[in-house]
C-alpha positions as a printed Julia matrix, in Angstrom:
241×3 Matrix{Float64}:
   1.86   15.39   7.26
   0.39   15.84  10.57
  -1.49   18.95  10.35
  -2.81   18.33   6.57
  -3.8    14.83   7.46
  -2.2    12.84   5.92
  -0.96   10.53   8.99
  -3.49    7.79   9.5
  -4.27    5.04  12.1
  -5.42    1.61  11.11
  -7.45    0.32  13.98
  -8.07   -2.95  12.84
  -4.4    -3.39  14.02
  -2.85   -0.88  15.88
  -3.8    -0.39  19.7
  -4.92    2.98  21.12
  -2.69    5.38  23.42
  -0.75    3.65  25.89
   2.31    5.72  26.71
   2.65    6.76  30.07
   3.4    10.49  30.84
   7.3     9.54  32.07
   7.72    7.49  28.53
   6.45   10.88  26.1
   8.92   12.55  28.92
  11.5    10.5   28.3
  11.52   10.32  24.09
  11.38   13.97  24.24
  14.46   14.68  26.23
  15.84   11.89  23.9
  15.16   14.0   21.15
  16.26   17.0   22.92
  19.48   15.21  23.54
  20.18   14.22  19.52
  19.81   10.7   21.16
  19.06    7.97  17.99
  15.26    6.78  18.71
  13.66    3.51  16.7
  12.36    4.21  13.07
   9.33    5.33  11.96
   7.35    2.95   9.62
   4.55    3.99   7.78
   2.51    2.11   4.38
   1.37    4.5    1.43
  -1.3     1.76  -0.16
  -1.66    1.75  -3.86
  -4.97    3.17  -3.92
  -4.42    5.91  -2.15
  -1.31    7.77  -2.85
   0.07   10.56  -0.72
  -1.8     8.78   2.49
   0.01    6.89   4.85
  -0.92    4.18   7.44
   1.4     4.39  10.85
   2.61    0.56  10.77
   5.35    1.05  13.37
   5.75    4.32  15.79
   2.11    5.22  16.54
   3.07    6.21  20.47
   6.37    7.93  19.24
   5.06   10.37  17.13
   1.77   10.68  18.93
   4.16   11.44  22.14
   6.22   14.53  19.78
   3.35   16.44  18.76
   1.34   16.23  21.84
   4.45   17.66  23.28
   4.3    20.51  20.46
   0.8    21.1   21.28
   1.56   21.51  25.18
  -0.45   18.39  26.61
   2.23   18.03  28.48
   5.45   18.88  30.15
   9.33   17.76  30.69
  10.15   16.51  34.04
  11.2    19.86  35.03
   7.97   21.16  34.43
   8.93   23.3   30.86
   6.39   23.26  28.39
   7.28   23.34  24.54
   7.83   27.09  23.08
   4.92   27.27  20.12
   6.4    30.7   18.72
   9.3    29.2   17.62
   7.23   26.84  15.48
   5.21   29.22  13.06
   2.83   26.2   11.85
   2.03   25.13  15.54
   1.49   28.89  16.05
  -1.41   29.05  13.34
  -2.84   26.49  14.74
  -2.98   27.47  18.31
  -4.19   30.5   16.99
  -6.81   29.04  15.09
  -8.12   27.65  17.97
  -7.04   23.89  16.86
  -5.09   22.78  20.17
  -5.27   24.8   23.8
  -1.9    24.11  25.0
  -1.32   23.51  28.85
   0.64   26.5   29.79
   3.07   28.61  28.68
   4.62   30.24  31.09
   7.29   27.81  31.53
   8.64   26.94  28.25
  12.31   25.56  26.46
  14.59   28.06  25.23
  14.58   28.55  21.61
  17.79   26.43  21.27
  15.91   23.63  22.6
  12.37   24.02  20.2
  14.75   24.23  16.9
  16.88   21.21  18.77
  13.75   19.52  18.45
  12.15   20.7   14.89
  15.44   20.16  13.22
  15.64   16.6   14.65
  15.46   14.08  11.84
  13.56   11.15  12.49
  14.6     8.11  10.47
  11.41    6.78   8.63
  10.85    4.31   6.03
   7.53    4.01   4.18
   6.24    0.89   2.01
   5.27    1.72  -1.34
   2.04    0.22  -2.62
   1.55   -2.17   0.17
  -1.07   -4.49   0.32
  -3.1    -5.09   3.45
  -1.53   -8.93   3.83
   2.08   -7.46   3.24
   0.95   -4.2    5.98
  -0.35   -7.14   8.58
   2.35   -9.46   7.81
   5.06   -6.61   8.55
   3.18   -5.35  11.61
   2.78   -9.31  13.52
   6.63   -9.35  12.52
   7.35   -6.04  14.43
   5.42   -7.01  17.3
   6.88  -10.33  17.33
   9.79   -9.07  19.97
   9.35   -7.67  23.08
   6.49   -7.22  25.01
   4.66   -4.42  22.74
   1.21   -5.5   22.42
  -1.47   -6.88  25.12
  -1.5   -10.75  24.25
  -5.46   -9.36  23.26
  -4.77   -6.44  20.73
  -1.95   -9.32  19.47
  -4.78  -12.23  18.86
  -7.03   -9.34  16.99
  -4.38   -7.38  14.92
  -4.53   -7.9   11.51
  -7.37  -10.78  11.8
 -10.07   -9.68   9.27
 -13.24  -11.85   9.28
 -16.88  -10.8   10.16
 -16.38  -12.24  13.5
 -13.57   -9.88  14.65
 -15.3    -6.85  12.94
 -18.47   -7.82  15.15
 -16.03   -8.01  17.96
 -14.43   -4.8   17.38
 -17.74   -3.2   16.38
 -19.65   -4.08  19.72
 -16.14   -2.83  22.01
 -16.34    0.33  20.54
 -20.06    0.55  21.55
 -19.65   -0.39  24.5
 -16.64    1.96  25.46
 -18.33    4.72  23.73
 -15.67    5.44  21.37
 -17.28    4.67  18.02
 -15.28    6.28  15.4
 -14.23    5.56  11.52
 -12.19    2.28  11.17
  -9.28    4.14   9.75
  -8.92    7.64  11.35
  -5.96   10.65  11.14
  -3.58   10.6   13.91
  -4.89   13.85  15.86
  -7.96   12.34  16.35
  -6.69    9.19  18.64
  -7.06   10.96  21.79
 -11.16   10.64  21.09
 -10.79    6.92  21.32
  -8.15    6.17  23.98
  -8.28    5.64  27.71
  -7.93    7.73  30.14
  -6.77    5.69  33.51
  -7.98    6.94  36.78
  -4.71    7.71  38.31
  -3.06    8.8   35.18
  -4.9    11.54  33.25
  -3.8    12.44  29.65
  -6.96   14.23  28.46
  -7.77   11.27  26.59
 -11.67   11.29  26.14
 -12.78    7.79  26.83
 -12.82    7.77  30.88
 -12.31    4.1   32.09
 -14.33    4.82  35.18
 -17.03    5.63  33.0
 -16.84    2.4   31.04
 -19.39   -0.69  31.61
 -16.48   -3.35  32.32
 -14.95   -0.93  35.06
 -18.08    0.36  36.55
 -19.3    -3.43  36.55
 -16.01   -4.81  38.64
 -15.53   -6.89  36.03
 -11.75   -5.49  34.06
  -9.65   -2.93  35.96
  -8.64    0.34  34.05
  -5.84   -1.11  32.69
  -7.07   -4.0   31.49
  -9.59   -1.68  29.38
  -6.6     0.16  28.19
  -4.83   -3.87  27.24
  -8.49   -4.33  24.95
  -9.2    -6.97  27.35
 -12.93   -5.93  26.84
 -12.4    -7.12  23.24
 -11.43  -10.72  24.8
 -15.1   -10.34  26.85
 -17.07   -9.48  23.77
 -15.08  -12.13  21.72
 -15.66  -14.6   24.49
 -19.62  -14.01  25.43
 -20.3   -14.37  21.2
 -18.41  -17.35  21.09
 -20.71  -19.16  23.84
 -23.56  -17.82  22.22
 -22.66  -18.81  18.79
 -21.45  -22.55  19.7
 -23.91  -23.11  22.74
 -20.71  -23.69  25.67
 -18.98  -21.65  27.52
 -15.74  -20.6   26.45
């Protein structure tokens, strides 16, 4: 699903890449470990059969292939073995992903641990966009998974938040299709000063960071959202908000 595209990302709702390196770490040697890890969710709209919207799980599976694809490593510094997984190996060879290293790699026992693993996933047949929004404010209902930001903008669909989410984008530099595959997120997510992931949006490089006025991570939170939302509200109703 991953490599023939068929794994998308909904931005009007779901946040960018926020997983630090120790969480990715830390699913993966869950995985390794046949511990149980939450559900996938995904939405296969009526329209568009065979295509599925990541609802619930974006960070998990994000975190599993870039581990495939050698962005990164386990704590002990072991990269994942790509000949033992003859579709990852076509692509590396194809020249689709330039993994890390590897030099220092998991035994073979470990890469099938890990391809073999089954990941429980449940996928909405024919869902509308209400019934894919209402699902996804219920999920993120509990716990502290979304900025209170990227929680006031999921799922809202007026031509105020589009001009909101239209004008971040600009501004960040990260301009991109409102519905894009999963491999391409790391083209519109944010790379934090003091913890690289090779995303390509560099918060230093961003007008609200280089201005003093958001930190990195409040960039990463879509706190520049609230800014833009903010400064057009003001303009539109003549106070400041």
């Amino acid at each position: 699903m991953y490599s023939n595209e068929r794994l998308f990302v909904n931005r009007r709702y779901q946040r960018k890449l926020v997983w630090t390196l120790e969480e990715k770490q830390k699913l993966v040697e869950s995985v390794l470990r046949k511990y149980p890890v939450p559900a996938i969710l995904l939405a296969e709209k009526d329209e568009d059969p065979g295509r599925y919207e990541i609802i619930d799980g974006l960070q998990r599976l994000n975190a599993l292939v870039s581990f495939i694809e050698g962005t990164f490593s386990l704590v002990d510094g072991r990269y994942f073995l790509i000949s033992a997984f003859p579709t990852a190996k076509v692509r590396w060879d194809a020249g689709d992903f330039s993994p890390l290293s590897q030099e220092q790699v998991i035994t073979t026992a470990e890469a099938t641990t890990l391809l073999d693993y089954t990941l429980a996933l449940s996928i909405m047949r024919k869902a509308s966009d209400d019934e894919v929004d209402d699902v996804f404010d219920r999920i993120n209902s509990y716990g502290h998974r979304l900025s209170e930001q990227e929680r006031r903008q999921s799922g809202i669909q007026n031509e105020f938040s589009d001009m909101v989410r239209e004008l971040a984008c600009k501004i960040r530099g990260d301009g991109s299709p409102s519905v894009m595959p999963l491999r391409m997120m790391p083209e519109i997510s944010i790379d934090l000063p003091m913890t690289k992931h090779g995303y390509d949006v560099k918060a230093d490089s961003v007008f609200w960071c280089q201005q003093g006025i958001l930190r990195a991570t409040d960039l990463r939170d879509s706190m520049d959202e609230q800014c833009v939302a903010d400064i057009a509200g003001s303009i539109i109703s003549g106070t400041v908000l």
